[in-house]
């Protein structure tokens, strides 16, 4: 997948607040379809005397979808994040790079534009990701076919070995199988690949992230370069990112561009 085509999608965070009704409940009714919050009394009774009477909220029922309410603090955090993003000069840079891609036309008559469009359309019907033709993508594809045939042959040969393993682990964590191509973007399927910032292995784990997901990294061993263990760790990491973002475009964007 061309990383420049990733779409910036943002979703607001919502927190479910639901409550049980009790006989001794004080109900606060709010306008504009706000949630009704139930409260109950709790007393400490010693020798028949009541001490320390106080009111506490009742238990939350997260399964009651009829009484959802925005959590104000989450909404505030979301707004601050969006304000920071939109006011950051990097946002304009990213937006421009996505909407105004620069490319050079590549002459490769073996793959006519109409044929490429038809093949991309066929691919799009078989994947949850959106695959659409654009001139910049055509330029990249033809450039690889024309100038990097040896690289493509190597990657295709290695994929026969690695992809079945990738697909098995990704499927275990309900991750789209197409995410296997992320390893090509990250490391060109080189288990010992190491970036200038220290990311290592097929999935380019940083030191701390690797240890966080159970990889042994020491002076004697670096399991980030272990294809099996690093693939399992990467699947866990991707699944966790999906829990956070709820969108695999954002997951891929975060995985590729953010390091920690």
Coordinates of C-alpha atoms in Angstrom, one line a residue:
X1 CA 0.0 0.0 0.0
X2 CA 1.3 3.5 -0.9
X3 CA 1.7 5.2 2.5
X4 CA 1.0 8.6 1.0
X5 CA -2.6 7.5 0.3
X6 CA -3.5 6.9 3.9
X7 CA -6.5 9.1 4.9
X8 CA -6.5 11.1 8.2
X9 CA -9.7 10.1 9.9
X10 CA -10.5 11.1 13.4
X11 CA -13.3 9.7 15.7
X12 CA -14.5 11.2 18.9
X13 CA -14.2 9.2 22.0
X14 CA -17.3 8.2 23.8
X15 CA -17.7 6.7 27.2
X16 CA -20.9 4.8 28.1
X17 CA -22.5 5.8 31.4
X18 CA -25.6 3.8 32.4
X19 CA -27.2 3.2 35.8
X20 CA -29.6 0.9 37.5
X21 CA -32.8 2.3 39.1
X22 CA -33.4 1.5 42.8
X23 CA -36.4 2.1 45.1
X24 CA -34.5 4.7 47.1
X25 CA -33.2 6.6 44.0
X26 CA -33.1 10.3 43.5
X27 CA -33.5 11.0 39.7
X28 CA -32.1 14.1 38.0
X29 CA -33.9 14.7 34.7
X30 CA -31.9 16.8 32.2
X31 CA -33.2 18.4 29.0
X32 CA -32.2 17.6 25.5
X33 CA -32.2 13.9 25.9
X34 CA -29.5 13.9 28.6
X35 CA -28.9 10.7 30.6
X36 CA -30.8 10.1 33.8
X37 CA -28.4 9.4 36.5
X38 CA -29.6 7.3 39.5
X39 CA -28.3 7.8 43.0
X40 CA -28.8 5.7 46.1
X41 CA -28.3 6.2 49.9
X42 CA -25.8 4.3 51.9
X43 CA -25.7 4.5 55.7
X44 CA -23.4 3.1 58.4
X45 CA -25.6 1.6 61.1
X46 CA -24.1 0.8 64.5
X47 CA -26.2 -0.3 67.4
X48 CA -29.3 1.0 65.7
X49 CA -27.8 4.5 65.1
X50 CA -27.2 5.9 61.6
X51 CA -23.7 7.4 61.0
X52 CA -22.1 9.0 58.0
X53 CA -25.1 9.1 55.7
X54 CA -24.0 9.8 52.1
X55 CA -25.2 9.5 48.5
X56 CA -23.3 7.4 45.9
X57 CA -24.0 6.9 42.2
X58 CA -25.4 3.5 41.2
X59 CA -23.4 1.0 39.2
X60 CA -22.7 1.6 35.5
X61 CA -24.3 -0.7 32.9
X62 CA -22.2 -0.4 29.8
X63 CA -24.6 -2.7 27.9
X64 CA -27.6 -0.2 28.1
X65 CA -27.2 1.6 24.8
X66 CA -30.3 3.7 25.5
X67 CA -28.6 5.9 28.0
X68 CA -25.3 6.9 26.4
X69 CA -23.7 10.2 27.2
X70 CA -20.6 12.1 26.2
X71 CA -17.9 12.1 28.9
X72 CA -17.0 15.8 29.1
X73 CA -13.3 15.2 29.9
X74 CA -12.9 12.9 26.9
X75 CA -14.6 15.5 24.7
X76 CA -12.3 18.1 26.0
X77 CA -9.2 16.0 25.3
X78 CA -10.4 15.3 21.7
X79 CA -10.9 19.0 21.1
X80 CA -7.5 19.9 22.4
X81 CA -5.9 17.2 20.2
X82 CA -7.8 18.4 17.1
X83 CA -6.8 22.0 17.9
X84 CA -3.2 21.0 18.2
X85 CA -3.3 19.0 15.0
X86 CA -4.9 21.7 12.9
X87 CA -2.7 24.4 14.3
X88 CA 0.5 22.4 13.6
X89 CA 2.3 23.3 10.4
X90 CA 2.9 19.5 9.9
X91 CA -0.8 19.1 9.2
X92 CA -0.6 21.3 6.1
X93 CA 2.4 19.4 4.9
X94 CA 0.7 16.1 5.3
X95 CA -2.5 17.3 3.7
X96 CA -0.7 18.8 0.7
X97 CA 1.3 15.6 0.2
X98 CA -1.9 13.6 0.1
X99 CA -3.9 16.0 -2.1
X100 CA -1.2 17.2 -4.4
X101 CA 1.1 14.3 -5.1
X102 CA 4.1 15.0 -7.3
X103 CA 5.1 12.3 -9.8
X104 CA 7.0 11.8 -13.0
X105 CA 5.3 10.0 -15.9
X106 CA 6.9 6.6 -16.5
X107 CA 6.8 5.1 -20.0
X108 CA 6.0 1.4 -19.6
X109 CA 3.9 0.2 -22.6
X110 CA 3.7 -3.4 -21.2
X111 CA 1.1 -2.1 -18.7
X112 CA -1.5 0.2 -20.4
X113 CA -3.4 2.5 -18.1
X114 CA -6.7 0.8 -18.9
X115 CA -5.3 -2.6 -17.9
X116 CA -4.0 -1.1 -14.6
X117 CA -7.3 0.5 -13.8
X118 CA -9.1 -2.8 -14.4
X119 CA -6.7 -4.7 -12.2
X120 CA -6.9 -2.2 -9.4
X121 CA -10.7 -2.4 -9.6
X122 CA -10.6 -6.2 -9.3
X123 CA -8.3 -5.8 -6.3
X124 CA -10.6 -3.3 -4.6
X125 CA -13.5 -5.8 -4.8
X126 CA -11.4 -8.3 -2.7
X127 CA -10.2 -6.2 0.1
X128 CA -11.6 -4.0 3.0
X129 CA -9.1 -1.3 2.0
X130 CA -10.0 1.3 -0.7
X131 CA -7.8 0.8 -3.7
X132 CA -8.4 3.4 -6.4
X133 CA -6.5 4.5 -9.5
X134 CA -4.6 7.8 -9.5
X135 CA -1.8 8.9 -11.8
X136 CA 0.8 9.0 -8.9
X137 CA 0.1 5.4 -8.0
X138 CA 0.4 4.4 -11.7
X139 CA 3.8 6.2 -11.8
X140 CA 5.0 4.2 -8.7
X141 CA 3.8 0.9 -10.0
X142 CA 5.4 1.4 -13.5
X143 CA 8.6 2.7 -11.9
X144 CA 9.0 -0.5 -9.9
X145 CA 8.1 -2.7 -12.9
X146 CA 10.6 -0.9 -15.1
X147 CA 13.5 -0.1 -12.8
X148 CA 13.3 -2.5 -9.9
X149 CA 12.4 -5.9 -11.4
X150 CA 15.2 -7.7 -9.5
X151 CA 13.8 -6.2 -6.2
X152 CA 10.3 -7.3 -7.1
X153 CA 11.5 -10.8 -8.0
X154 CA 13.3 -11.1 -4.6
X155 CA 10.3 -9.9 -2.7
X156 CA 7.9 -12.3 -4.5
X157 CA 10.2 -15.2 -3.7
X158 CA 10.5 -14.3 0.0
X159 CA 6.7 -13.7 0.2
X160 CA 6.1 -17.3 -0.6
X161 CA 8.0 -18.1 2.6
X162 CA 6.8 -15.3 5.0
X163 CA 3.3 -14.5 3.9
X164 CA 1.6 -17.8 5.1
X165 CA 3.1 -17.2 8.6
X166 CA 2.0 -13.5 8.5
X167 CA -1.5 -14.4 7.5
X168 CA -1.9 -17.1 10.2
X169 CA -0.9 -14.6 13.0
X170 CA -2.9 -11.7 11.6
X171 CA -6.0 -13.9 11.3
X172 CA -5.6 -15.0 15.0
X173 CA -6.0 -11.3 16.0
X174 CA -8.8 -10.5 13.4
X175 CA -6.5 -8.2 11.4
X176 CA -7.1 -7.8 7.6
X177 CA -4.7 -10.2 5.8
X178 CA -3.6 -7.4 3.5
X179 CA -1.7 -5.9 6.4
X180 CA 1.0 -8.5 5.6
X181 CA 2.3 -6.1 3.0
X182 CA 3.2 -3.7 5.7
X183 CA 6.4 -5.8 6.3
X184 CA 7.5 -5.0 2.8
X185 CA 7.1 -1.3 3.4
X186 CA 8.9 -1.6 6.8
X187 CA 11.8 -3.9 6.0
X188 CA 11.6 -5.2 2.5
X189 CA 11.2 -8.7 4.2
X190 CA 14.7 -8.5 5.7
X191 CA 14.7 -10.0 9.2
X192 CA 17.9 -8.2 10.2
X193 CA 16.9 -4.9 8.7
X194 CA 17.8 -1.9 11.0
X195 CA 16.8 1.7 10.5
X196 CA 18.8 4.8 11.3
X197 CA 16.7 5.3 14.4
X198 CA 17.2 1.7 15.7
X199 CA 14.0 0.0 14.5
X200 CA 14.9 -3.6 13.9
X201 CA 13.5 -6.7 12.2
X202 CA 10.8 -7.6 9.7
X203 CA 8.3 -5.4 11.5
X204 CA 10.8 -2.7 12.5
X205 CA 10.2 -2.7 16.3
X206 CA 11.8 0.0 18.4
X207 CA 13.7 -1.2 21.5
X208 CA 11.0 -0.3 24.1
X209 CA 8.1 -1.4 21.9
X210 CA 9.7 -4.8 21.3
X211 CA 10.2 -5.4 25.0
X212 CA 6.6 -4.1 25.7
X213 CA 5.3 -6.9 23.5
X214 CA 7.4 -9.7 25.0
X215 CA 10.4 -9.7 22.7
X216 CA 13.8 -10.4 24.4
X217 CA 16.2 -7.7 23.5
X218 CA 19.7 -7.8 25.1
X219 CA 23.4 -7.8 24.3
X220 CA 23.2 -11.4 23.3
X221 CA 19.9 -11.9 21.6
X222 CA 17.4 -9.7 19.7
X223 CA 14.1 -11.4 19.1
X224 CA 13.0 -8.4 17.0
X225 CA 14.9 -10.3 14.2
X226 CA 13.1 -13.6 15.0
X227 CA 10.5 -13.9 12.2
X228 CA 8.0 -16.0 14.2
X229 CA 8.2 -14.1 17.5
X230 CA 8.3 -10.7 16.0
X231 CA 5.3 -11.4 13.8
X232 CA 3.2 -12.5 16.8
X233 CA 4.3 -9.4 18.6
X234 CA 3.4 -7.2 15.6
X235 CA 0.0 -8.8 15.5
X236 CA -0.6 -8.0 19.1
X237 CA 0.6 -4.4 18.6
X238 CA -1.6 -3.9 15.6
X239 CA -4.6 -5.3 17.4
X240 CA -4.0 -2.9 20.3
X241 CA -3.7 0.0 18.0
X242 CA -7.0 -0.9 16.4
X243 CA -8.6 -1.0 19.9
X244 CA -7.4 2.6 20.3
X245 CA -8.2 4.0 16.8
X246 CA -10.9 1.8 15.5
X247 CA -9.7 2.3 12.0
X248 CA -7.0 0.4 10.1
X249 CA -6.0 3.4 8.0
X250 CA -5.1 5.2 11.3
X251 CA -3.4 2.1 12.6
X252 CA -1.2 1.9 9.5
X253 CA -0.5 5.6 9.7
X254 CA 0.5 5.4 13.3
X255 CA 2.6 2.3 12.8
X256 CA 4.6 3.8 9.9
X257 CA 5.1 7.4 11.0
X258 CA 5.3 7.3 14.8
X259 CA 8.2 5.8 16.9
X260 CA 8.3 5.1 20.6

